[in-house]
mmCIF file of C-alpha atoms in Angstrom:
data_model
loop_
_atom_site.group_PDB
_atom_site.id
_atom_site.type_symbol
_atom_site.label_atom_id
_atom_site.label_comp_id
_atom_site.label_asym_id
_atom_site.label_seq_id
_atom_site.Cartn_x
_atom_site.Cartn_y
_atom_site.Cartn_z
ATOM 1 C CA UNK B 1 -18.311 164.131 -149.009
ATOM 2 C CA UNK B 2 -19.123 160.743 -150.530
ATOM 3 C CA UNK B 3 -18.524 160.675 -154.286
ATOM 4 C CA UNK B 4 -20.128 158.115 -156.612
ATOM 5 C CA UNK B 5 -20.489 157.929 -160.378
ATOM 6 C CA UNK B 6 -24.239 158.022 -160.054
ATOM 7 C CA UNK B 7 -24.699 161.244 -158.082
ATOM 8 C CA UNK B 8 -21.628 163.386 -158.652
ATOM 9 C CA UNK B 9 -22.946 166.250 -160.782
ATOM 10 C CA UNK B 10 -20.064 168.363 -159.481
ATOM 11 C CA UNK B 11 -17.608 166.106 -161.276
ATOM 12 C CA UNK B 12 -19.420 166.621 -164.588
ATOM 13 C CA UNK B 13 -19.474 170.348 -163.992
ATOM 14 C CA UNK B 14 -15.761 170.362 -163.174
ATOM 15 C CA UNK B 15 -14.869 168.509 -166.361
ATOM 16 C CA UNK B 16 -17.104 170.762 -168.475
ATOM 17 C CA UNK B 17 -15.562 173.909 -167.013
ATOM 18 C CA UNK B 18 -12.055 172.550 -167.668
ATOM 19 C CA UNK B 19 -12.780 171.186 -171.092
ATOM 20 C CA UNK B 20 -10.042 173.126 -172.889
ATOM 21 C CA UNK B 21 -7.431 172.115 -170.324
ATOM 22 C CA UNK B 22 -8.621 168.523 -170.598
ATOM 23 C CA UNK B 23 -8.223 168.536 -174.378
ATOM 24 C CA UNK B 24 -4.779 170.122 -174.150
ATOM 25 C CA UNK B 25 -3.645 167.512 -171.652
ATOM 26 C CA UNK B 26 -5.168 164.732 -173.762
ATOM 27 C CA UNK B 27 -3.286 165.850 -176.874
ATOM 28 C CA UNK B 28 -0.033 165.891 -174.922
ATOM 29 C CA UNK B 29 -0.724 162.338 -173.707
ATOM 30 C CA UNK B 30 -1.485 160.977 -177.198
ATOM 31 C CA UNK B 31 1.477 162.341 -179.132
ATOM 32 C CA UNK B 32 1.160 160.087 -182.187
ATOM 33 C CA UNK B 33 -2.583 160.596 -182.532
ATOM 34 C CA UNK B 34 -2.440 164.357 -181.986
ATOM 35 C CA UNK B 35 -0.614 164.871 -185.263
ATOM 36 C CA UNK B 36 -3.238 162.783 -187.097
ATOM 37 C CA UNK B 37 -6.406 164.392 -185.748
ATOM 38 C CA UNK B 38 -7.104 166.436 -188.895
ATOM 39 C CA UNK B 39 -6.243 163.491 -191.154
ATOM 40 C CA UNK B 40 -8.697 161.253 -189.289
ATOM 41 C CA UNK B 41 -11.358 163.962 -189.418
ATOM 42 C CA UNK B 42 -10.956 164.292 -193.189
ATOM 43 C CA UNK B 43 -10.689 160.538 -193.821
ATOM 44 C CA UNK B 44 -13.678 159.402 -191.806
ATOM 45 C CA UNK B 45 -15.428 162.548 -190.549
ATOM 46 C CA UNK B 46 -14.429 161.444 -187.038
ATOM 47 C CA UNK B 47 -13.923 164.245 -184.512
ATOM 48 C CA UNK B 48 -11.625 162.643 -181.954
ATOM 49 C CA UNK B 49 -11.858 165.463 -179.411
ATOM 50 C CA UNK B 50 -15.645 165.532 -179.509
ATOM 51 C CA UNK B 51 -15.767 161.742 -179.278
ATOM 52 C CA UNK B 52 -13.370 161.830 -176.312
ATOM 53 C CA UNK B 53 -15.779 164.145 -174.487
ATOM 54 C CA UNK B 54 -18.695 161.828 -175.290
ATOM 55 C CA UNK B 55 -16.787 158.801 -174.021
ATOM 56 C CA UNK B 56 -15.797 160.539 -170.779
ATOM 57 C CA UNK B 57 -19.388 161.569 -170.046
ATOM 58 C CA UNK B 58 -20.732 158.070 -170.714
ATOM 59 C CA UNK B 59 -18.042 156.645 -168.444
ATOM 60 C CA UNK B 60 -18.588 158.933 -165.461
ATOM 61 C CA UNK B 61 -22.386 158.803 -165.799
ATOM 62 C CA UNK B 62 -22.272 155.001 -165.940
ATOM 63 C CA UNK B 63 -24.393 154.905 -169.134
ATOM 64 C CA UNK B 64 -23.489 151.383 -170.164
ATOM 65 C CA UNK B 65 -25.984 150.940 -173.022
ATOM 66 C CA UNK B 66 -25.057 154.256 -174.617
ATOM 67 C CA UNK B 67 -21.370 153.457 -174.133
ATOM 68 C CA UNK B 68 -21.687 150.081 -175.878
ATOM 69 C CA UNK B 69 -23.682 151.531 -178.784
ATOM 70 C CA UNK B 70 -21.144 154.350 -179.155
ATOM 71 C CA UNK B 71 -18.281 151.817 -179.196
ATOM 72 C CA UNK B 72 -20.051 149.754 -181.893
ATOM 73 C CA UNK B 73 -20.522 152.812 -184.102
ATOM 74 C CA UNK B 74 -16.896 153.824 -183.624
ATOM 75 C CA UNK B 75 -15.695 150.318 -184.501
ATOM 76 C CA UNK B 76 -17.677 150.315 -187.746
ATOM 77 C CA UNK B 77 -16.451 153.793 -188.708
ATOM 78 C CA UNK B 78 -12.803 152.903 -188.133
ATOM 79 C CA UNK B 79 -13.221 149.668 -190.074
ATOM 80 C CA UNK B 80 -15.013 151.372 -192.970
ATOM 81 C CA UNK B 81 -12.183 153.864 -193.411
ATOM 82 C CA UNK B 82 -9.379 151.397 -192.531
ATOM 83 C CA UNK B 83 -8.042 153.687 -189.819
ATOM 84 C CA UNK B 84 -5.048 152.511 -187.785
ATOM 85 C CA UNK B 85 -6.054 150.516 -184.715
ATOM 86 C CA UNK B 86 -2.923 151.479 -182.793
ATOM 87 C CA UNK B 87 -4.065 155.128 -182.968
ATOM 88 C CA UNK B 88 -7.411 154.217 -181.420
ATOM 89 C CA UNK B 89 -5.787 152.235 -178.644
ATOM 90 C CA UNK B 90 -3.344 155.039 -177.884
ATOM 91 C CA UNK B 91 -6.176 157.592 -177.921
ATOM 92 C CA UNK B 92 -8.453 155.704 -175.536
ATOM 93 C CA UNK B 93 -5.622 154.945 -173.130
ATOM 94 C CA UNK B 94 -4.681 158.643 -173.215
ATOM 95 C CA UNK B 95 -8.310 159.493 -172.395
ATOM 96 C CA UNK B 96 -8.128 157.128 -169.419
ATOM 97 C CA UNK B 97 -4.903 158.681 -168.095
ATOM 98 C CA UNK B 98 -6.153 162.226 -168.644
ATOM 99 C CA UNK B 99 -9.436 161.505 -166.886
ATOM 100 C CA UNK B 100 -7.599 160.195 -163.846
ATOM 101 C CA UNK B 101 -5.344 163.243 -163.740
ATOM 102 C CA UNK B 102 -8.404 165.498 -163.673
ATOM 103 C CA UNK B 103 -10.078 163.354 -161.059
ATOM 104 C CA UNK B 104 -6.985 163.889 -158.969
ATOM 105 C CA UNK B 105 -7.259 167.656 -159.483
ATOM 106 C CA UNK B 106 -10.930 167.512 -158.584
ATOM 107 C CA UNK B 107 -10.152 165.632 -155.398
ATOM 108 C CA UNK B 108 -7.484 168.165 -154.387
ATOM 109 C CA UNK B 109 -9.819 171.100 -155.006
ATOM 110 C CA UNK B 110 -12.323 169.423 -152.736
ATOM 111 C CA UNK B 111 -9.679 168.840 -150.045
ATOM 112 C CA UNK B 112 -9.211 165.137 -150.630
ATOM 113 C CA UNK B 113 -12.914 164.375 -150.529
ATOM 114 C CA UNK B 114 -12.637 160.809 -151.831
ATOM 115 C CA UNK B 115 -12.933 158.276 -149.023
ATOM 116 C CA UNK B 116 -10.800 155.216 -149.569
ATOM 117 C CA UNK B 117 -13.797 152.969 -150.275
ATOM 118 C CA UNK B 118 -15.275 155.548 -152.611
ATOM 119 C CA UNK B 119 -12.002 155.808 -154.490
ATOM 120 C CA UNK B 120 -11.733 152.058 -155.076
ATOM 121 C CA UNK B 121 -15.335 151.959 -156.228
ATOM 122 C CA UNK B 122 -14.704 154.874 -158.566
ATOM 123 C CA UNK B 123 -11.547 153.242 -159.949
ATOM 124 C CA UNK B 124 -13.390 150.006 -160.626
ATOM 125 C CA UNK B 125 -16.289 151.667 -162.407
ATOM 126 C CA UNK B 126 -14.225 154.000 -164.560
ATOM 127 C CA UNK B 127 -11.684 151.425 -165.688
ATOM 128 C CA UNK B 128 -14.367 148.796 -166.287
ATOM 129 C CA UNK B 129 -16.283 151.221 -168.485
ATOM 130 C CA UNK B 130 -13.210 152.219 -170.482
ATOM 131 C CA UNK B 131 -12.311 148.547 -170.921
ATOM 132 C CA UNK B 132 -15.896 147.822 -171.975
ATOM 133 C CA UNK B 133 -15.623 150.527 -174.632
ATOM 134 C CA UNK B 134 -12.341 149.131 -175.956
ATOM 135 C CA UNK B 135 -13.583 145.519 -176.044
ATOM 136 C CA UNK B 136 -16.812 146.466 -177.811
ATOM 137 C CA UNK B 137 -14.949 148.713 -180.251
ATOM 138 C CA UNK B 138 -12.508 145.982 -181.265
ATOM 139 C CA UNK B 139 -15.281 143.380 -181.593
ATOM 140 C CA UNK B 140 -17.321 145.747 -183.765
ATOM 141 C CA UNK B 141 -14.256 146.561 -185.888
ATOM 142 C CA UNK B 142 -13.378 142.879 -186.269
ATOM 143 C CA UNK B 143 -16.945 141.800 -187.105
ATOM 144 C CA UNK B 144 -17.248 144.489 -189.771
ATOM 145 C CA UNK B 145 -13.932 143.477 -191.359
ATOM 146 C CA UNK B 146 -14.845 139.768 -191.215
ATOM 147 C CA UNK B 147 -18.192 140.414 -192.896
ATOM 148 C CA UNK B 148 -16.492 142.566 -195.525
ATOM 149 C CA UNK B 149 -13.937 139.849 -196.269
ATOM 150 C CA UNK B 150 -16.655 137.188 -196.459
ATOM 151 C CA UNK B 151 -18.701 139.308 -198.864
ATOM 152 C CA UNK B 152 -15.642 139.979 -201.001
ATOM 153 C CA UNK B 153 -14.791 136.293 -200.978
ATOM 154 C CA UNK B 154 -18.304 135.377 -202.078
ATOM 155 C CA UNK B 155 -18.104 137.961 -204.843
ATOM 156 C CA UNK B 156 -14.788 136.554 -206.072
ATOM 157 C CA UNK B 157 -16.151 133.018 -205.839
ATOM 158 C CA UNK B 158 -19.188 133.874 -207.945
ATOM 159 C CA UNK B 159 -17.033 135.771 -210.424
ATOM 160 C CA UNK B 160 -14.972 132.595 -210.755
ATOM 161 C CA UNK B 161 -18.138 130.845 -211.991
ATOM 162 C CA UNK B 162 -18.934 133.024 -215.034
ATOM 163 C CA UNK B 163 -22.058 131.820 -216.800
ATOM 164 C CA UNK B 164 -22.040 133.534 -220.190
ATOM 165 C CA UNK B 165 -25.254 133.577 -222.275
ATOM 166 C CA UNK B 166 -24.613 133.114 -225.998
ATOM 167 C CA UNK B 167 -28.289 133.148 -226.946
ATOM 168 C CA UNK B 168 -31.664 133.371 -225.264
ATOM 169 C CA UNK B 169 -31.550 129.708 -224.257
ATOM 170 C CA UNK B 170 -27.871 128.666 -224.321
ATOM 171 C CA UNK B 171 -25.038 129.651 -221.993
ATOM 172 C CA UNK B 172 -21.413 128.667 -221.418
ATOM 173 C CA UNK B 173 -19.676 128.010 -218.093
ATOM 174 C CA UNK B 174 -15.881 127.994 -218.605
ATOM 175 C CA UNK B 175 -14.166 126.474 -215.549
ATOM 176 C CA UNK B 176 -10.516 127.241 -214.864
ATOM 177 C CA UNK B 177 -7.959 126.051 -212.329
ATOM 178 C CA UNK B 178 -8.349 123.604 -209.468
ATOM 179 C CA UNK B 179 -11.854 122.459 -208.543
ATOM 180 C CA UNK B 180 -12.211 121.442 -204.888
ATOM 181 C CA UNK B 181 -15.357 120.485 -202.975
ATOM 182 C CA UNK B 182 -15.924 124.017 -201.695
ATOM 183 C CA UNK B 183 -15.701 125.544 -205.141
ATOM 184 C CA UNK B 184 -17.913 122.793 -206.543
ATOM 185 C CA UNK B 185 -20.576 123.799 -204.017
ATOM 186 C CA UNK B 186 -20.399 127.389 -205.316
ATOM 187 C CA UNK B 187 -20.625 126.099 -208.883
ATOM 188 C CA UNK B 188 -23.748 124.098 -208.066
ATOM 189 C CA UNK B 189 -25.452 127.065 -206.386
ATOM 190 C CA UNK B 190 -24.599 129.444 -209.239
ATOM 191 C CA UNK B 191 -25.543 126.982 -211.989
ATOM 192 C CA UNK B 192 -28.978 126.150 -210.593
ATOM 193 C CA UNK B 193 -29.760 129.798 -209.855
ATOM 194 C CA UNK B 194 -28.734 131.013 -213.312
ATOM 195 C CA UNK B 195 -30.601 128.243 -215.128
ATOM 196 C CA UNK B 196 -33.728 129.464 -213.387
ATOM 197 C CA UNK B 197 -33.000 133.186 -213.848
ATOM 198 C CA UNK B 198 -31.970 132.961 -217.506
ATOM 199 C CA UNK B 199 -34.445 130.189 -218.372
ATOM 200 C CA UNK B 200 -31.661 128.190 -220.007
ATOM 201 C CA UNK B 201 -32.338 125.145 -222.096
ATOM 202 C CA UNK B 202 -28.688 124.236 -222.663
ATOM 203 C CA UNK B 203 -25.612 124.792 -220.460
ATOM 204 C CA UNK B 204 -22.179 124.127 -221.965
ATOM 205 C CA UNK B 205 -19.591 123.329 -219.278
ATOM 206 C CA UNK B 206 -16.089 123.795 -220.672
ATOM 207 C CA UNK B 207 -13.464 121.921 -218.606
ATOM 208 C CA UNK B 208 -10.459 122.625 -220.839
ATOM 209 C CA UNK B 209 -9.035 125.013 -218.243
ATOM 210 C CA UNK B 210 -9.446 122.672 -215.260
ATOM 211 C CA UNK B 211 -6.026 121.662 -213.959
ATOM 212 C CA UNK B 212 -7.118 119.109 -211.373
ATOM 213 C CA UNK B 213 -10.227 117.683 -209.757
ATOM 214 C CA UNK B 214 -10.129 115.605 -206.564
ATOM 215 C CA UNK B 215 -11.694 112.145 -206.549
ATOM 216 C CA UNK B 216 -14.586 113.147 -204.273
ATOM 217 C CA UNK B 217 -15.196 116.261 -206.399
ATOM 218 C CA UNK B 218 -15.859 114.096 -209.446
ATOM 219 C CA UNK B 219 -18.808 112.623 -207.554
ATOM 220 C CA UNK B 220 -19.931 116.131 -206.628
ATOM 221 C CA UNK B 221 -19.712 117.124 -210.295
ATOM 222 C CA UNK B 222 -22.096 114.307 -211.136
ATOM 223 C CA UNK B 223 -24.535 115.829 -208.637
ATOM 224 C CA UNK B 224 -24.219 119.187 -210.415
ATOM 225 C CA UNK B 225 -25.081 117.574 -213.743
ATOM 226 C CA UNK B 226 -27.996 115.781 -212.124
ATOM 227 C CA UNK B 227 -29.267 119.115 -210.810
ATOM 228 C CA UNK B 228 -28.969 120.666 -214.265
ATOM 229 C CA UNK B 229 -31.062 117.844 -215.715
ATOM 230 C CA UNK B 230 -33.669 118.165 -212.964
ATOM 231 C CA UNK B 231 -33.995 121.865 -213.832
ATOM 232 C CA UNK B 232 -35.039 120.824 -217.340
ATOM 233 C CA UNK B 233 -31.769 121.983 -218.863
ATOM 234 C CA UNK B 234 -29.456 119.995 -221.135
ATOM 235 C CA UNK B 235 -25.809 119.755 -220.030
ATOM 236 C CA UNK B 236 -23.001 119.617 -222.572
ATOM 237 C CA UNK B 237 -19.403 118.956 -221.447
ATOM 238 C CA UNK B 238 -16.474 120.104 -223.581
ATOM 239 C CA UNK B 239 -12.702 120.133 -223.289
ATOM 240 C CA UNK B 240 -12.171 117.080 -221.094
ATOM 241 C CA UNK B 241 -8.429 116.562 -220.618
ATOM 242 C CA UNK B 242 -6.868 113.119 -220.974
ATOM 243 C CA UNK B 243 -5.650 113.004 -217.368
ATOM 244 C CA UNK B 244 -9.101 113.934 -216.067
ATOM 245 C CA UNK B 245 -10.764 111.305 -218.268
ATOM 246 C CA UNK B 246 -8.244 108.719 -217.003
ATOM 247 C CA UNK B 247 -9.157 109.544 -213.416
ATOM 248 C CA UNK B 248 -12.878 109.309 -214.206
ATOM 249 C CA UNK B 249 -12.406 105.920 -215.854
ATOM 250 C CA UNK B 250 -10.425 104.684 -212.861
ATOM 251 C CA UNK B 251 -13.213 105.783 -210.523
ATOM 252 C CA UNK B 252 -15.889 104.284 -212.735
ATOM 253 C CA UNK B 253 -17.520 107.672 -213.252
ATOM 254 C CA UNK B 254 -19.646 108.206 -216.332
ATOM 255 C CA UNK B 255 -21.705 111.248 -217.192
ATOM 256 C CA UNK B 256 -23.163 109.984 -220.452
ATOM 257 C CA UNK B 257 -26.640 109.605 -218.972
ATOM 258 C CA UNK B 258 -26.535 113.185 -217.656
ATOM 259 C CA UNK B 259 -24.673 115.145 -220.332
ATOM 260 C CA UNK B 260 -23.457 115.153 -223.918
ATOM 261 C CA UNK B 261 -19.692 115.334 -224.376
ATOM 262 C CA UNK B 262 -17.979 117.249 -227.177
ATOM 263 C CA UNK B 263 -14.360 117.749 -228.127
ATOM 264 C CA UNK B 264 -13.841 121.497 -228.020
ATOM 265 C CA UNK B 265 -15.768 124.552 -226.959
ATOM 266 C CA UNK B 266 -15.295 126.164 -230.383
ATOM 267 C CA UNK B 267 -16.927 123.248 -232.206
ATOM 268 C CA UNK B 268 -19.786 123.135 -229.704
ATOM 269 C CA UNK B 269 -20.436 126.867 -229.936
ATOM 270 C CA UNK B 270 -20.515 126.693 -233.716
ATOM 271 C CA UNK B 271 -23.029 123.868 -233.556
ATOM 272 C CA UNK B 272 -25.380 125.634 -231.177
ATOM 273 C CA UNK B 273 -25.068 129.021 -232.836
ATOM 274 C CA UNK B 274 -25.898 127.402 -236.189
ATOM 275 C CA UNK B 275 -28.926 125.752 -234.565
ATOM 276 C CA UNK B 276 -30.038 129.099 -233.160
ATOM 277 C CA UNK B 277 -29.722 130.703 -236.587
ATOM 278 C CA UNK B 278 -31.857 127.927 -238.095
ATOM 279 C CA UNK B 279 -34.514 128.557 -235.440
ATOM 280 C CA UNK B 280 -34.539 132.268 -236.244
ATOM 281 C CA UNK B 281 -35.425 131.484 -239.831
#
Protein backbone atom coordinates (compact mmCIF):
# COMPACT_ATOMS: atom_id res chain seq x y z
CA UNK A 1 0.00 0.00 0.00
CA UNK A 2 1.65 3.21 -1.19
CA UNK A 3 0.83 6.17 1.07
CA UNK A 4 1.14 9.80 -0.05
CA UNK A 5 -0.13 13.06 1.41
CA UNK A 6 -2.19 13.67 -1.68
CA UNK A 7 -4.28 10.49 -1.78
CA UNK A 8 -4.38 9.07 1.73
CA UNK A 9 -7.99 9.64 2.79
CA UNK A 10 -7.58 6.76 5.24
CA UNK A 11 -5.06 8.80 7.20
CA UNK A 12 -7.53 11.68 7.56
CA UNK A 13 -10.22 9.25 8.63
CA UNK A 14 -7.89 7.66 11.18
CA UNK A 15 -7.00 11.01 12.72
CA UNK A 16 -10.65 12.11 12.82
CA UNK A 17 -11.72 8.89 14.52
CA UNK A 18 -8.93 9.27 17.10
CA UNK A 19 -9.40 12.95 17.66
CA UNK A 20 -9.93 12.73 21.42
CA UNK A 21 -6.87 10.52 21.87
CA UNK A 22 -4.88 12.92 19.71
CA UNK A 23 -5.88 15.90 21.85
CA UNK A 24 -5.09 14.03 25.07
CA UNK A 25 -1.66 13.08 23.78
CA UNK A 26 -1.07 16.63 22.54
CA UNK A 27 -1.87 18.12 25.95
CA UNK A 28 0.54 15.70 27.60
CA UNK A 29 3.26 16.74 25.13
CA UNK A 30 2.76 20.49 25.70
CA UNK A 31 2.75 20.62 29.48
CA UNK A 32 3.31 24.37 29.85
CA UNK A 33 0.72 25.31 27.25
CA UNK A 34 -1.90 22.86 28.52
CA UNK A 35 -2.32 24.81 31.73
CA UNK A 36 -2.78 28.05 29.75
CA UNK A 37 -5.35 26.89 27.20
CA UNK A 38 -8.32 28.56 28.93
CA UNK A 39 -6.31 31.73 29.59
CA UNK A 40 -5.37 31.99 25.91
CA UNK A 41 -8.97 31.33 24.88
CA UNK A 42 -10.21 34.13 27.14
CA UNK A 43 -7.39 36.55 26.24
CA UNK A 44 -7.55 36.24 22.48
CA UNK A 45 -10.53 34.00 21.67
CA UNK A 46 -8.00 31.46 20.36
CA UNK A 47 -9.04 27.81 20.60
CA UNK A 48 -5.71 26.00 20.58
CA UNK A 49 -7.18 22.51 20.24
CA UNK A 50 -9.38 23.48 17.31
CA UNK A 51 -6.48 25.31 15.68
CA UNK A 52 -4.25 22.25 16.18
CA UNK A 53 -6.78 20.15 14.27
CA UNK A 54 -6.90 22.74 11.47
CA UNK A 55 -3.11 22.81 11.23
CA UNK A 56 -2.85 19.02 11.11
CA UNK A 57 -5.40 18.76 8.30
CA UNK A 58 -3.70 21.47 6.24
CA UNK A 59 -0.37 19.70 6.74
CA UNK A 60 -1.47 16.21 5.74
CA UNK A 61 -3.60 17.49 2.85
CA UNK A 62 -0.68 19.56 1.57
CA UNK A 63 -2.82 22.74 1.39
CA UNK A 64 0.05 25.20 1.28
CA UNK A 65 -1.92 28.38 0.51
CA UNK A 66 -4.45 27.72 3.26
CA UNK A 67 -1.62 26.83 5.65
CA UNK A 68 0.22 30.10 4.96
CA UNK A 69 -2.94 32.20 5.33
CA UNK A 70 -3.79 30.41 8.58
CA UNK A 71 -0.27 31.06 9.91
CA UNK A 72 -0.55 34.77 9.03
CA UNK A 73 -3.86 35.09 10.87
CA UNK A 74 -2.45 33.28 13.89
CA UNK A 75 0.61 35.53 13.95
CA UNK A 76 -1.53 38.67 13.94
CA UNK A 77 -3.82 37.33 16.68
CA UNK A 78 -0.91 36.43 18.96
CA UNK A 79 0.70 39.81 18.34
CA UNK A 80 -2.53 41.72 18.96
CA UNK A 81 -3.00 40.08 22.35
CA UNK A 82 0.74 39.96 23.22
CA UNK A 83 0.61 36.22 23.83
CA UNK A 84 3.83 34.43 24.78
CA UNK A 85 5.78 33.22 21.76
CA UNK A 86 7.42 30.38 23.67
CA UNK A 87 3.93 28.89 24.23
CA UNK A 88 3.26 28.93 20.49
CA UNK A 89 6.57 27.31 19.69
CA UNK A 90 6.04 24.62 22.32
CA UNK A 91 2.49 24.01 21.06
CA UNK A 92 3.43 23.61 17.39
CA UNK A 93 6.36 21.35 18.19
CA UNK A 94 4.03 19.25 20.37
CA UNK A 95 1.62 19.03 17.42
CA UNK A 96 4.49 17.80 15.24
CA UNK A 97 5.53 15.11 17.75
CA UNK A 98 1.94 14.01 18.35
CA UNK A 99 1.22 13.76 14.64
CA UNK A 100 4.23 11.52 14.14
CA UNK A 101 3.19 9.28 17.02
CA UNK A 102 -0.22 8.80 15.41
CA UNK A 103 1.32 8.20 12.02
CA UNK A 104 3.32 5.46 13.67
CA UNK A 105 0.12 3.97 15.12
CA UNK A 106 -1.54 4.22 11.72
CA UNK A 107 1.36 2.41 10.10
CA UNK A 108 1.24 -0.40 12.68
CA UNK A 109 -2.51 -0.85 12.23
CA UNK A 110 -1.89 -1.21 8.53
CA UNK A 111 0.89 -3.75 9.10
CA UNK A 112 3.80 -1.45 8.36
CA UNK A 113 2.34 -0.22 5.10
CA UNK A 114 4.80 2.64 4.60
CA UNK A 115 7.48 1.75 2.06
CA UNK A 116 10.83 3.27 2.86
CA UNK A 117 10.65 5.76 -0.02
CA UNK A 118 7.10 6.68 0.90
CA UNK A 119 8.13 7.27 4.50
CA UNK A 120 10.96 9.64 3.58
CA UNK A 121 8.65 11.52 1.24
CA UNK A 122 6.02 11.75 3.97
CA UNK A 123 8.59 12.95 6.52
CA UNK A 124 9.81 15.65 4.17
CA UNK A 125 6.35 16.95 3.35
CA UNK A 126 5.03 16.98 6.90
CA UNK A 127 8.06 18.62 8.49
CA UNK A 128 8.37 21.14 5.66
CA UNK A 129 4.74 22.14 6.11
CA UNK A 130 5.06 22.49 9.88
CA UNK A 131 8.22 24.55 9.42
CA UNK A 132 6.44 26.67 6.82
CA UNK A 133 3.67 27.35 9.33
CA UNK A 134 6.14 28.36 12.04
CA UNK A 135 8.18 30.62 9.74
CA UNK A 136 5.08 32.37 8.39
CA UNK A 137 3.62 32.72 11.89
CA UNK A 138 6.75 34.37 13.28
CA UNK A 139 7.08 36.69 10.26
CA UNK A 140 3.44 37.72 10.58
CA UNK A 141 3.84 38.27 14.34
CA UNK A 142 7.03 40.29 13.83
CA UNK A 143 5.59 42.42 11.00
CA UNK A 144 2.51 43.26 13.06
CA UNK A 145 4.63 44.27 16.07
CA UNK A 146 7.00 46.32 13.88
CA UNK A 147 4.09 48.18 12.28
CA UNK A 148 2.55 48.78 15.70
CA UNK A 149 5.82 50.17 17.06
CA UNK A 150 6.27 52.39 14.00
CA UNK A 151 2.73 53.75 14.33
CA UNK A 152 3.24 54.39 18.03
CA UNK A 153 6.54 56.09 17.31
CA UNK A 154 4.93 58.33 14.71
CA UNK A 155 2.18 59.18 17.17
CA UNK A 156 4.71 60.10 19.86
CA UNK A 157 6.73 62.10 17.34
CA UNK A 158 3.70 64.12 16.27
CA UNK A 159 2.65 64.62 19.88
CA UNK A 160 6.13 66.04 20.48
CA UNK A 161 5.30 68.75 17.91
CA UNK A 162 2.21 70.28 19.56
CA UNK A 163 0.82 73.13 17.48
CA UNK A 164 -1.57 74.99 19.77
CA UNK A 165 -4.07 77.46 18.25
CA UNK A 166 -4.56 80.58 20.38
CA UNK A 167 -6.94 82.24 17.93
CA UNK A 168 -8.46 81.59 14.54
CA UNK A 169 -5.27 82.65 12.76
CA UNK A 170 -2.44 82.34 15.31
CA UNK A 171 -0.86 79.23 16.81
CA UNK A 172 2.10 78.38 19.03
CA UNK A 173 4.64 75.59 18.56
CA UNK A 174 6.61 75.08 21.80
CA UNK A 175 9.72 72.96 21.12
CA UNK A 176 11.39 71.10 23.97
CA UNK A 177 14.54 69.02 24.32
CA UNK A 178 17.12 68.06 21.71
CA UNK A 179 16.33 68.77 18.06
CA UNK A 180 18.08 66.41 15.64
CA UNK A 181 17.67 66.13 11.87
CA UNK A 182 15.06 63.38 12.13
CA UNK A 183 12.91 65.33 14.54
CA UNK A 184 13.33 68.46 12.43
CA UNK A 185 11.88 66.53 9.49
CA UNK A 186 8.82 65.67 11.60
CA UNK A 187 8.53 69.31 12.65
CA UNK A 188 8.58 70.46 9.04
CA UNK A 189 5.90 67.96 8.00
CA UNK A 190 3.64 68.83 10.94
CA UNK A 191 4.11 72.59 10.59
CA UNK A 192 3.28 72.74 6.88
CA UNK A 193 0.29 70.42 7.28
CA UNK A 194 -1.18 72.35 10.22
CA UNK A 195 -0.69 75.74 8.57
CA UNK A 196 -2.81 74.45 5.72
CA UNK A 197 -5.40 72.70 7.92
CA UNK A 198 -5.82 75.55 10.41
CA UNK A 199 -5.37 78.32 7.82
CA UNK A 200 -2.81 80.01 10.06
CA UNK A 201 -1.53 83.48 9.38
CA UNK A 202 1.02 83.51 12.20
CA UNK A 203 3.03 80.67 13.79
CA UNK A 204 4.97 81.39 16.98
CA UNK A 205 7.89 78.98 17.43
CA UNK A 206 9.04 79.01 21.05
CA UNK A 207 12.61 77.66 21.43
CA UNK A 208 13.03 78.37 25.15
CA UNK A 209 12.84 74.65 25.92
CA UNK A 210 15.35 73.55 23.28
CA UNK A 211 18.46 72.17 24.98
CA UNK A 212 20.63 71.66 21.91
CA UNK A 213 20.50 71.86 18.14
CA UNK A 214 23.17 70.32 15.90
CA UNK A 215 24.94 72.50 13.35
CA UNK A 216 23.29 70.84 10.34
CA UNK A 217 19.89 71.09 12.05
CA UNK A 218 20.19 74.87 12.18
CA UNK A 219 20.28 74.83 8.38
CA UNK A 220 17.27 72.52 8.37
CA UNK A 221 15.45 74.93 10.68
CA UNK A 222 16.00 77.68 8.13
CA UNK A 223 14.28 75.45 5.57
CA UNK A 224 11.32 75.06 7.94
CA UNK A 225 11.00 78.83 8.26
CA UNK A 226 11.26 79.17 4.49
CA UNK A 227 8.42 76.67 4.11
CA UNK A 228 6.29 78.60 6.59
CA UNK A 229 6.81 81.78 4.57
CA UNK A 230 6.00 80.01 1.30
CA UNK A 231 2.71 78.86 2.86
CA UNK A 232 1.79 82.52 3.33
CA UNK A 233 2.24 82.35 7.09
CA UNK A 234 4.33 84.68 9.26
CA UNK A 235 6.90 83.00 11.52
CA UNK A 236 7.76 84.45 14.92
CA UNK A 237 10.64 82.99 16.98
CA UNK A 238 10.71 83.41 20.76
CA UNK A 239 12.89 82.23 23.61
CA UNK A 240 16.23 81.90 21.83
CA UNK A 241 18.87 80.86 24.36
CA UNK A 242 22.26 82.57 24.47
CA UNK A 243 24.19 79.39 23.66
CA UNK A 244 21.97 78.69 20.65
CA UNK A 245 22.34 82.27 19.40
CA UNK A 246 26.13 81.97 19.82
CA UNK A 247 26.14 78.84 17.68
CA UNK A 248 23.99 80.53 15.03
CA UNK A 249 26.31 83.53 14.92
CA UNK A 250 29.33 81.24 14.58
CA UNK A 251 27.68 79.45 11.66
CA UNK A 252 26.62 82.70 10.04
CA UNK A 253 22.95 81.75 10.28
CA UNK A 254 20.37 84.51 10.28
CA UNK A 255 16.61 84.12 10.20
CA UNK A 256 15.72 87.81 10.14
CA UNK A 257 14.54 87.65 6.54
CA UNK A 258 12.28 84.68 7.33
CA UNK A 259 10.97 85.38 10.83
CA UNK A 260 10.49 88.00 13.52
CA UNK A 261 12.31 87.35 16.79
CA UNK A 262 10.90 88.21 20.22
CA UNK A 263 12.23 87.83 23.73
CA UNK A 264 9.69 85.65 25.50
CA UNK A 265 6.62 83.66 24.61
CA UNK A 266 4.55 85.49 27.24
CA UNK A 267 5.29 88.91 25.73
CA UNK A 268 4.58 87.63 22.22
CA UNK A 269 1.29 86.03 23.22
CA UNK A 270 0.16 89.22 24.91
CA UNK A 271 0.97 91.19 21.78
CA UNK A 272 -0.93 88.91 19.44
CA UNK A 273 -3.88 88.41 21.76
CA UNK A 274 -4.18 92.20 22.11
CA UNK A 275 -4.09 92.48 18.31
CA UNK A 276 -6.82 89.86 18.01
CA UNK A 277 -8.97 91.74 20.52
CA UNK A 278 -8.53 94.95 18.51
CA UNK A 279 -9.64 93.11 15.36
CA UNK A 280 -12.75 91.83 17.13
CA UNK A 281 -13.80 95.38 17.86
